[in-house]
Amino acid sequence: MERIETANAEALARMFAAEPVLADVIPAREAMPGLKDRMILHAGPPIGWERMCGPMRGAVAGIIVFEGWAADLAEAERLAAAGGVEFHPNHHLDAVGPMTGMTTVSQPVMVVENRAFGNRAFCAINEGLGKVMRFGGNDAEVLDRLRWLRDTFGPALGAAIREKGGVGLKAIIARGLGMGDEMHQRNVACSGLFLREIAPSLARTCGDREALARALAFIAANDQFFLNIAMAMGKAIMDPVRGIAGSTVVTAMSRNGTDFGIRVSGTGDRWFTAPVEMPEGLYFPGFSAADANPDMGDSAIVETIGLGGFAMAAAPAVAGFVGAGAPSSAATFTRAMGEITLAQNPEWTIPAADYLGVPSGIDIRRVVETGIAPTINTGIAHREPGIGQVGAGVVKAPMACFEQAVMAIAEELGVA
Amino acid sequence: MSGHVVTEIRRGFYLDSVALMRLSREVAAMEGVVEAALMMGSPSNLAIMRDAGLIGPDCDARPNDLVLAIKARDAASAAAARDAALAGLDRPKAAAGGADAWRPRSIAAAVGALPAANLALISVPGDFAAAEARKALRRGLNVMMFSDNVGLADELSLKREARERGLLMMGPDCGTAIIGGVPLAFANRLRRGGIGIIGASGTGTQEVSCLISEAGGGISHAIGVGGRDLKREIGGLTTMAAMDLLDADPATTSVVLISKPPHEEVARKVVARIAASAKPWVVCFLGAGKLALPPNARQAASLRDAAELALGRPVGAGFDNAAAARGASGARRAGRIEGLFSGGTLAAEAQLVLRAAGRQVVSNAPVPGVGEPGQGDAGHDRIIDLGDDEYTRGRPHPMIDPSVRDDMLRAALNDPAVAVVLVDLVIGFGAHPDPAGHLAAIVAAAGPGHAPVVASVTGTAGDPQDRARQAAALAQAGIAVAPSNHHACGLALALATAR
Amino acid sequence: MGEAQDEAMTGAQRLLSGPVAVVNVGLEGFAAELRQNGVEAIHVDWTPPAGGDPKMAAILSKLGV
């Protein structure tokens, strides 16, 4: 259909024209005017307390205590259950968050600016591995780290980024793809590249040598530090693609641990949801599928721009890590995603796969027609709050989301 | 017969019908198994399995679910058969593993991976074939549609779309084509040359092209148009396109047109198009009366005639009818001819030959002037087309698996009213690897007083089965081998009337 | 044959002038035989579109898939 092809061409053009730059780190309340006190942004499509999974509730309780809206976790849970806080998806306020994706007023958020379109997107700072809030952790250690991020690290990183005039992200991604990252389960190269870029500015702006050392060590010790930057970048790239009438391109994929949701350009801000699936993958020693929580997080925004599971060919090691098969089969995933996307990204190419461009512009029509669901690389959280990551794997976006979206587009275009 | 029935549905597991039928046969041959079916859950397949008592009325399989149904004498046999079937399903596919494991799932992706592609060969179930053909045409691919059971309206719209796009739409139900020497689907390795063929029938095209090639002539292209193309509803859209193509094709010096008698309006268009051509044409409308043709065209009465007119010389030179008749083993008696055919057009040609000889003929696929089998035809010649739907529902075509002929063949061999058994063997790509060996074994197992068997082999020396080797195996088993189906019919007549 | 002349040919004419390169949709054996004959052929790992749901397949077709 002519109208769809034209709209999709426009969608792709906007994706490829994006110029994402990490521009700042600022408190969430400054970044998002719509974010108020006693408002909690979470990962995935809209959800209330009563339907939230264990880790999500754990994170909610933790962040309430962190914000000082309750004295302890028990009181926090009562407050949440009684409707004392408002829940909204990150996506509704130009933000994204990994796993549980908690975003509240006083947290520092990284700001990625899409300089081609002037829009901004936000994501909190990655907390590192182990017991962390994004996996539902909420004890004193978790909250202390969040306070350090808020009071010390966030402001320091923001100052360094401002001093540098921003960090261009497209080039880092392009290099990372050649160094074995797919920007979802593997960010070791991009985190290192980012550290190289920011270290001189951080050294200049951070007056306290001990604080500087701790900041550098924090980035250096966290192989996934760059994930949250990549996520904000994904959001900044896809937001200008929203609302192109007739376009069948997916602008967001996201999960809240209960539902999987997608948004499609031609249907604006409507969510198409279906029950989220369990990831299939490998578990850390001592854990098994019985411990796993259903899939969670806004991080599938990186697949939406052609990274993560879509760029598996760049990261053979990840194919093994997530239990997706032999490293030599990694390219198979990328080629399969090529069947449900409109084009290859001309700038983000994968040297290991003969410079195949990452598959970009997920077309809901092709997903439904071929029955090939988008493949998402994901971390697996323990189903109990506070335990953290227990494995990594691959999860498929539920076909029902795409079927609903196809019906909606067909109605919109009067061919249902 | 009551038995132990095991049914299992695998959701979203698709395998092509040939692979499934192969596996069904393996499982059905196991000890204690009465019946076995592995089929995709299309409505027509579900009906077959319901009729066979293999599934209940509540089976909710969908077209992309695989249904495994086994009827066995006892629970242990059923379980063993089920395990074997599941193991067969999980057998790794040919190209599994490693970096090359990716296979496109759509025509769009396939064209992306092979940008030089210029033809889509489509053999998916009929319900889905038109949609795939449409996708192929929209990507600039010519189409050869092997699938059958495609609606007339779809056929018409596809052929119109192809015409608008300057593409060739062969089929539906197009079993054979040769493009620039490349055999497609059921086809033979032919000598290249200047004779072009346009065929509405698969085995007719195979017979004519093989006779020409074996006699030293050569084929430029053989274009299949599908069995309904020359009907009034389709109006010969593909035939006309093929005529334009071959008329303009520098590699083609003359053209043979093979079909059942077309609708008269369509026939007029075809004849007018021939009149506009400078090339010589041979028109073989099997069963048609005398046609008024322009001077550059000649009418062929049989497939053999078509080959000979195109070649300008006889085929099967040196064949001695009497010697061949003497060479056939079996008892001589006057009686009826039982023809058991895998090729539909070969069966039609046989009916025409026998009818022209003044014999009374019945057939399940009758040509004009021949009746269907029924009461009061006890002494009549009987020509059975085993490729007809009633024999191929849920099982492979006899060209792929000749065993559908076995029971009827055994019965005919030992039927005192049968004077001759007349059969065809069609070899080439896609066909059974050794139909002669299969046939020879059955004839060898018949008693000494069996009826003589006359056969022809449609194929060439270049085919994987090798025509000469197949003919030799038949002769070894005491089966008389004729150089063409037409010769075989003549030989059968001689044997049936001999005293 | 000159490039300009080639451009003027229809898709059907280009097929006859060859070489033939095949997208095979359905029976896998056909692709294998073509490759044995030295013909470029790619096999589509086909399953019924839209999971075999005819209603959805019809809508997709209207949406230009």
PDB file of C-alpha atoms in Angstrom, chain A residues 201-393:
ATOM      1  CA  SER A 201      36.801  16.032  31.407  1.00  0.00           C
ATOM      2  CA  LEU A 202      35.952  14.264  34.642  1.00  0.00           C
ATOM      3  CA  ALA A 203      39.522  14.845  35.816  1.00  0.00           C
ATOM      4  CA  ARG A 204      39.191  18.552  35.045  1.00  0.00           C
ATOM      5  CA  THR A 205      35.782  19.091  36.650  1.00  0.00           C
ATOM      6  CA  CYS A 206      36.041  16.827  39.682  1.00  0.00           C
ATOM      7  CA  GLY A 207      37.926  18.755  42.377  1.00  0.00           C
ATOM      8  CA  ASP A 208      38.155  15.926  44.891  1.00  0.00           C
ATOM      9  CA  ARG A 209      40.753  13.323  43.851  1.00  0.00           C
ATOM     10  CA  GLU A 210      39.143  10.615  45.955  1.00  0.00           C
ATOM     11  CA  ALA A 211      35.740  11.325  44.428  1.00  0.00           C
ATOM     12  CA  LEU A 212      37.308  11.300  40.974  1.00  0.00           C
ATOM     13  CA  ALA A 213      38.969   7.946  41.622  1.00  0.00           C
ATOM     14  CA  ARG A 214      35.718   6.487  42.890  1.00  0.00           C
ATOM     15  CA  ALA A 215      33.800   7.792  39.882  1.00  0.00           C
ATOM     16  CA  LEU A 216      36.317   6.373  37.416  1.00  0.00           C
ATOM     17  CA  ALA A 217      36.399   3.071  39.281  1.00  0.00           C
ATOM     18  CA  PHE A 218      32.596   2.900  39.295  1.00  0.00           C
ATOM     19  CA  ILE A 219      32.389   3.238  35.524  1.00  0.00           C
ATOM     20  CA  ALA A 220      35.330   0.924  34.969  1.00  0.00           C
ATOM     21  CA  ALA A 221      33.900  -1.794  37.194  1.00  0.00           C
ATOM     22  CA  ASN A 222      30.547  -1.898  35.454  1.00  0.00           C
ATOM     23  CA  ASP A 223      30.537  -3.619  32.065  1.00  0.00           C
ATOM     24  CA  GLN A 224      26.902  -2.587  31.618  1.00  0.00           C
ATOM     25  CA  PHE A 225      27.419   1.106  32.434  1.00  0.00           C
ATOM     26  CA  PHE A 226      26.749   2.087  28.841  1.00  0.00           C
ATOM     27  CA  LEU A 227      23.415   0.204  28.639  1.00  0.00           C
ATOM     28  CA  ASN A 228      21.461   3.065  30.188  1.00  0.00           C
ATOM     29  CA  ILE A 229      23.085   5.552  27.814  1.00  0.00           C
ATOM     30  CA  ALA A 230      22.200   3.306  24.865  1.00  0.00           C
ATOM     31  CA  MET A 231      18.624   3.129  26.132  1.00  0.00           C
ATOM     32  CA  ALA A 232      18.214   6.893  26.420  1.00  0.00           C
ATOM     33  CA  MET A 233      19.758   7.125  22.967  1.00  0.00           C
ATOM     34  CA  GLY A 234      17.208   4.599  21.625  1.00  0.00           C
ATOM     35  CA  LYS A 235      14.372   6.615  23.089  1.00  0.00           C
ATOM     36  CA  ALA A 236      15.798   9.873  21.677  1.00  0.00           C
ATOM     37  CA  ILE A 237      16.074   8.279  18.229  1.00  0.00           C
ATOM     38  CA  MET A 238      12.596   6.742  18.186  1.00  0.00           C
ATOM     39  CA  ASP A 239      10.546   9.577  19.686  1.00  0.00           C
ATOM     40  CA  PRO A 240      10.612  11.719  16.507  1.00  0.00           C
ATOM     41  CA  VAL A 241       9.354   8.651  14.610  1.00  0.00           C
ATOM     42  CA  ARG A 242       6.113   8.601  16.631  1.00  0.00           C
ATOM     43  CA  GLY A 243       2.831   9.570  15.039  1.00  0.00           C
ATOM     44  CA  ILE A 244       3.528   9.278  11.315  1.00  0.00           C
ATOM     45  CA  ALA A 245       0.095   8.463   9.923  1.00  0.00           C
ATOM     46  CA  GLY A 246       0.075   5.133   8.134  1.00  0.00           C
ATOM     47  CA  SER A 247       3.483   3.994   9.332  1.00  0.00           C
ATOM     48  CA  THR A 248       3.746   0.370  10.520  1.00  0.00           C
ATOM     49  CA  VAL A 249       7.124   0.888  12.209  1.00  0.00           C
ATOM     50  CA  VAL A 250       7.454  -0.065  15.883  1.00  0.00           C
ATOM     51  CA  THR A 251       8.536   2.926  17.983  1.00  0.00           C
ATOM     52  CA  ALA A 252       8.798   1.199  21.357  1.00  0.00           C
ATOM     53  CA  MET A 253       8.887  -2.277  22.853  1.00  0.00           C
ATOM     54  CA  SER A 254       8.750  -2.542  26.598  1.00  0.00           C
ATOM     55  CA  ARG A 255       7.816  -4.865  29.448  1.00  0.00           C
ATOM     56  CA  ASN A 256       6.738  -4.366  33.044  1.00  0.00           C
ATOM     57  CA  GLY A 257       7.162  -7.939  34.268  1.00  0.00           C
ATOM     58  CA  THR A 258       3.450  -8.605  33.702  1.00  0.00           C
ATOM     59  CA  ASP A 259       2.673  -7.227  30.239  1.00  0.00           C
ATOM     60  CA  PHE A 260       4.665  -6.719  27.093  1.00  0.00           C
ATOM     61  CA  GLY A 261       3.728  -3.578  25.208  1.00  0.00           C
ATOM     62  CA  ILE A 262       4.544  -2.065  21.857  1.00  0.00           C
ATOM     63  CA  ARG A 263       3.800   1.265  20.248  1.00  0.00           C
ATOM     64  CA  VAL A 264       3.588   1.806  16.524  1.00  0.00           C
ATOM     65  CA  SER A 265       4.230   5.033  14.673  1.00  0.00           C
ATOM     66  CA  GLY A 266       0.932   5.112  12.771  1.00  0.00           C
ATOM     67  CA  THR A 267      -1.154   4.513  15.888  1.00  0.00           C
ATOM     68  CA  GLY A 268       0.513   7.194  17.970  1.00  0.00           C
ATOM     69  CA  ASP A 269       0.822   6.671  21.702  1.00  0.00           C
ATOM     70  CA  ARG A 270      -1.492   3.682  21.974  1.00  0.00           C
ATOM     71  CA  TRP A 271      -0.031   0.588  23.666  1.00  0.00           C
ATOM     72  CA  PHE A 272      -0.697  -2.885  22.300  1.00  0.00           C
ATOM     73  CA  THR A 273      -0.142  -5.313  25.139  1.00  0.00           C
ATOM     74  CA  ALA A 274      -0.095  -9.020  25.802  1.00  0.00           C
ATOM     75  CA  PRO A 275       1.123 -11.169  28.689  1.00  0.00           C
ATOM     76  CA  VAL A 276       4.901 -11.058  28.804  1.00  0.00           C
ATOM     77  CA  GLU A 277       6.794 -14.277  28.120  1.00  0.00           C
ATOM     78  CA  MET A 278       9.451 -16.017  30.178  1.00  0.00           C
ATOM     79  CA  PRO A 279      12.977 -15.556  28.889  1.00  0.00           C
ATOM     80  CA  GLU A 280      14.815 -18.647  27.760  1.00  0.00           C
ATOM     81  CA  GLY A 281      18.398 -18.659  28.723  1.00  0.00           C
ATOM     82  CA  LEU A 282      21.196 -19.703  30.978  1.00  0.00           C
ATOM     83  CA  TYR A 283      21.154 -19.357  34.742  1.00  0.00           C
ATOM     84  CA  PHE A 284      23.922 -18.465  37.135  1.00  0.00           C
ATOM     85  CA  PRO A 285      25.047 -21.395  39.323  1.00  0.00           C
ATOM     86  CA  GLY A 286      22.451 -22.210  41.961  1.00  0.00           C
ATOM     87  CA  PHE A 287      19.522 -20.749  40.020  1.00  0.00           C
ATOM     88  CA  SER A 288      17.071 -22.238  37.564  1.00  0.00           C
ATOM     89  CA  ALA A 289      14.060 -21.333  35.484  1.00  0.00           C
ATOM     90  CA  ALA A 290      11.917 -21.854  38.589  1.00  0.00           C
ATOM     91  CA  ASP A 291      13.526 -18.737  40.111  1.00  0.00           C
ATOM     92  CA  ALA A 292      12.988 -16.538  37.072  1.00  0.00           C
ATOM     93  CA  ASN A 293      10.694 -13.543  36.878  1.00  0.00           C
ATOM     94  CA  PRO A 294       8.893 -12.890  33.597  1.00  0.00           C
ATOM     95  CA  ASP A 295      10.638 -10.449  31.326  1.00  0.00           C
ATOM     96  CA  MET A 296      11.000  -6.836  32.412  1.00  0.00           C
ATOM     97  CA  GLY A 297      12.318  -3.417  31.396  1.00  0.00           C
ATOM     98  CA  ASP A 298      12.297  -0.613  28.871  1.00  0.00           C
ATOM     99  CA  SER A 299      15.641  -1.867  27.573  1.00  0.00           C
ATOM    100  CA  ALA A 300      14.027  -3.440  24.488  1.00  0.00           C
ATOM    101  CA  ILE A 301      14.192   0.103  23.102  1.00  0.00           C
ATOM    102  CA  VAL A 302      17.684  -0.899  21.924  1.00  0.00           C
ATOM    103  CA  GLU A 303      16.201  -3.717  19.819  1.00  0.00           C
ATOM    104  CA  THR A 304      13.740  -1.166  18.443  1.00  0.00           C
ATOM    105  CA  ILE A 305      16.680   0.689  16.892  1.00  0.00           C
ATOM    106  CA  GLY A 306      18.359  -2.486  15.594  1.00  0.00           C
ATOM    107  CA  LEU A 307      20.730  -3.295  18.463  1.00  0.00           C
ATOM    108  CA  GLY A 308      20.589  -5.991  21.158  1.00  0.00           C
ATOM    109  CA  GLY A 309      19.147  -9.222  19.800  1.00  0.00           C
ATOM    110  CA  PHE A 310      18.948  -7.640  16.357  1.00  0.00           C
ATOM    111  CA  ALA A 311      22.711  -7.037  16.354  1.00  0.00           C
ATOM    112  CA  MET A 312      23.578 -10.491  17.703  1.00  0.00           C
ATOM    113  CA  ALA A 313      25.940 -11.031  14.757  1.00  0.00           C
ATOM    114  CA  ALA A 314      28.232  -8.409  16.305  1.00  0.00           C
ATOM    115  CA  ALA A 315      28.413 -10.270  19.590  1.00  0.00           C
ATOM    116  CA  PRO A 316      29.025 -13.997  19.128  1.00  0.00           C
ATOM    117  CA  ALA A 317      29.951 -14.237  22.797  1.00  0.00           C
ATOM    118  CA  VAL A 318      26.479 -13.051  23.766  1.00  0.00           C
ATOM    119  CA  ALA A 319      24.843 -15.782  21.674  1.00  0.00           C
ATOM    120  CA  GLY A 320      26.567 -18.281  23.924  1.00  0.00           C
ATOM    121  CA  PHE A 321      25.936 -16.303  27.113  1.00  0.00           C
ATOM    122  CA  VAL A 322      22.206 -15.998  26.602  1.00  0.00           C
ATOM    123  CA  GLY A 323      21.919 -19.643  25.594  1.00  0.00           C
ATOM    124  CA  ALA A 324      20.884 -18.754  22.064  1.00  0.00           C
ATOM    125  CA  GLY A 325      23.183 -21.260  20.436  1.00  0.00           C
ATOM    126  CA  ALA A 326      26.707 -21.569  19.134  1.00  0.00           C
ATOM    127  CA  PRO A 327      28.634 -18.335  18.619  1.00  0.00           C
ATOM    128  CA  SER A 328      28.830 -19.199  14.919  1.00  0.00           C
ATOM    129  CA  SER A 329      25.043 -19.052  14.759  1.00  0.00           C
ATOM    130  CA  ALA A 330      24.890 -15.445  16.024  1.00  0.00           C
ATOM    131  CA  ALA A 331      24.537 -14.063  12.508  1.00  0.00           C
ATOM    132  CA  THR A 332      21.447 -16.205  12.017  1.00  0.00           C
ATOM    133  CA  PHE A 333      19.606 -14.043  14.543  1.00  0.00           C
ATOM    134  CA  THR A 334      20.539 -10.834  12.790  1.00  0.00           C
ATOM    135  CA  ARG A 335      19.546 -12.219   9.383  1.00  0.00           C
ATOM    136  CA  ALA A 336      16.222 -13.424  10.781  1.00  0.00           C
ATOM    137  CA  MET A 337      15.535  -9.944  12.190  1.00  0.00           C
ATOM    138  CA  GLY A 338      16.316  -8.656   8.696  1.00  0.00           C
ATOM    139  CA  GLU A 339      13.085 -10.343   7.602  1.00  0.00           C
ATOM    140  CA  ILE A 340      10.920  -8.207   9.862  1.00  0.00           C
ATOM    141  CA  THR A 341      12.670  -4.887   9.371  1.00  0.00           C
ATOM    142  CA  LEU A 342      12.627  -2.352   6.570  1.00  0.00           C
ATOM    143  CA  ALA A 343      16.309  -1.651   6.046  1.00  0.00           C
ATOM    144  CA  GLN A 344      19.854  -2.012   7.219  1.00  0.00           C
ATOM    145  CA  ASN A 345      21.369   0.882   9.116  1.00  0.00           C
ATOM    146  CA  PRO A 346      24.005   2.325   6.787  1.00  0.00           C
ATOM    147  CA  GLU A 347      26.199   3.662   9.620  1.00  0.00           C
ATOM    148  CA  TRP A 348      25.951   0.846  12.141  1.00  0.00           C
ATOM    149  CA  THR A 349      27.456  -2.115  10.377  1.00  0.00           C
ATOM    150  CA  ILE A 350      28.759  -5.391  11.690  1.00  0.00           C
ATOM    151  CA  PRO A 351      32.271  -6.176  10.483  1.00  0.00           C
ATOM    152  CA  ALA A 352      31.974  -9.796  11.629  1.00  0.00           C
ATOM    153  CA  ALA A 353      28.982 -10.290   9.318  1.00  0.00           C
ATOM    154  CA  ASP A 354      30.478  -8.804   6.162  1.00  0.00           C
ATOM    155  CA  TYR A 355      29.450  -5.294   7.229  1.00  0.00           C
ATOM    156  CA  LEU A 356      25.775  -6.174   7.393  1.00  0.00           C
ATOM    157  CA  GLY A 357      23.921  -3.087   8.633  1.00  0.00           C
ATOM    158  CA  VAL A 358      21.893  -3.633  11.803  1.00  0.00           C
ATOM    159  CA  PRO A 359      18.268  -4.454  10.866  1.00  0.00           C
ATOM    160  CA  SER A 360      16.237  -1.308  11.451  1.00  0.00           C
ATOM    161  CA  GLY A 361      12.602  -0.309  11.418  1.00  0.00           C
ATOM    162  CA  ILE A 362      10.541  -3.207  12.749  1.00  0.00           C
ATOM    163  CA  ASP A 363       7.506  -3.569  10.480  1.00  0.00           C
ATOM    164  CA  ILE A 364       4.504  -5.035  12.304  1.00  0.00           C
ATOM    165  CA  ARG A 365       3.161  -6.395   9.001  1.00  0.00           C
ATOM    166  CA  ARG A 366       6.247  -8.480   8.427  1.00  0.00           C
ATOM    167  CA  VAL A 367       6.301  -9.704  12.013  1.00  0.00           C
ATOM    168  CA  VAL A 368       2.758 -11.041  11.724  1.00  0.00           C
ATOM    169  CA  GLU A 369       3.190 -12.372   8.216  1.00  0.00           C
ATOM    170  CA  THR A 370       6.381 -14.298   8.852  1.00  0.00           C
ATOM    171  CA  GLY A 371       5.564 -15.254  12.427  1.00  0.00           C
ATOM    172  CA  ILE A 372       9.070 -14.151  13.358  1.00  0.00           C
ATOM    173  CA  ALA A 373       8.905 -12.353  16.686  1.00  0.00           C
ATOM    174  CA  PRO A 374      11.527  -9.733  17.536  1.00  0.00           C
ATOM    175  CA  THR A 375      14.322 -11.348  19.527  1.00  0.00           C
ATOM    176  CA  ILE A 376      15.305  -9.451  22.661  1.00  0.00           C
ATOM    177  CA  ASN A 377      18.445 -10.118  24.656  1.00  0.00           C
ATOM    178  CA  THR A 378      17.661  -9.731  28.298  1.00  0.00           C
ATOM    179  CA  GLY A 379      18.813 -10.161  31.849  1.00  0.00           C
ATOM    180  CA  ILE A 380      16.725 -12.473  34.007  1.00  0.00           C
ATOM    181  CA  ALA A 381      15.626 -11.209  37.430  1.00  0.00           C
ATOM    182  CA  HIS A 382      14.808 -13.387  40.415  1.00  0.00           C
ATOM    183  CA  ARG A 383      11.091 -13.498  41.000  1.00  0.00           C
ATOM    184  CA  GLU A 384      11.541 -12.508  44.635  1.00  0.00           C
ATOM    185  CA  PRO A 385      12.417  -8.864  45.194  1.00  0.00           C
ATOM    186  CA  GLY A 386      15.902  -8.005  46.316  1.00  0.00           C
ATOM    187  CA  ILE A 387      17.827 -11.041  45.034  1.00  0.00           C
ATOM    188  CA  GLY A 388      18.854  -9.573  41.700  1.00  0.00           C
ATOM    189  CA  GLN A 389      19.969 -11.019  38.405  1.00  0.00           C
ATOM    190  CA  VAL A 390      19.955 -14.818  38.160  1.00  0.00           C
ATOM    191  CA  GLY A 391      20.704 -15.310  34.483  1.00  0.00           C
ATOM    192  CA  ALA A 392      20.517 -13.971  30.968  1.00  0.00           C
ATOM    193  CA  GLY A 393      18.602 -15.069  27.974  1.00  0.00           C
TER     194      GLY A 393
END
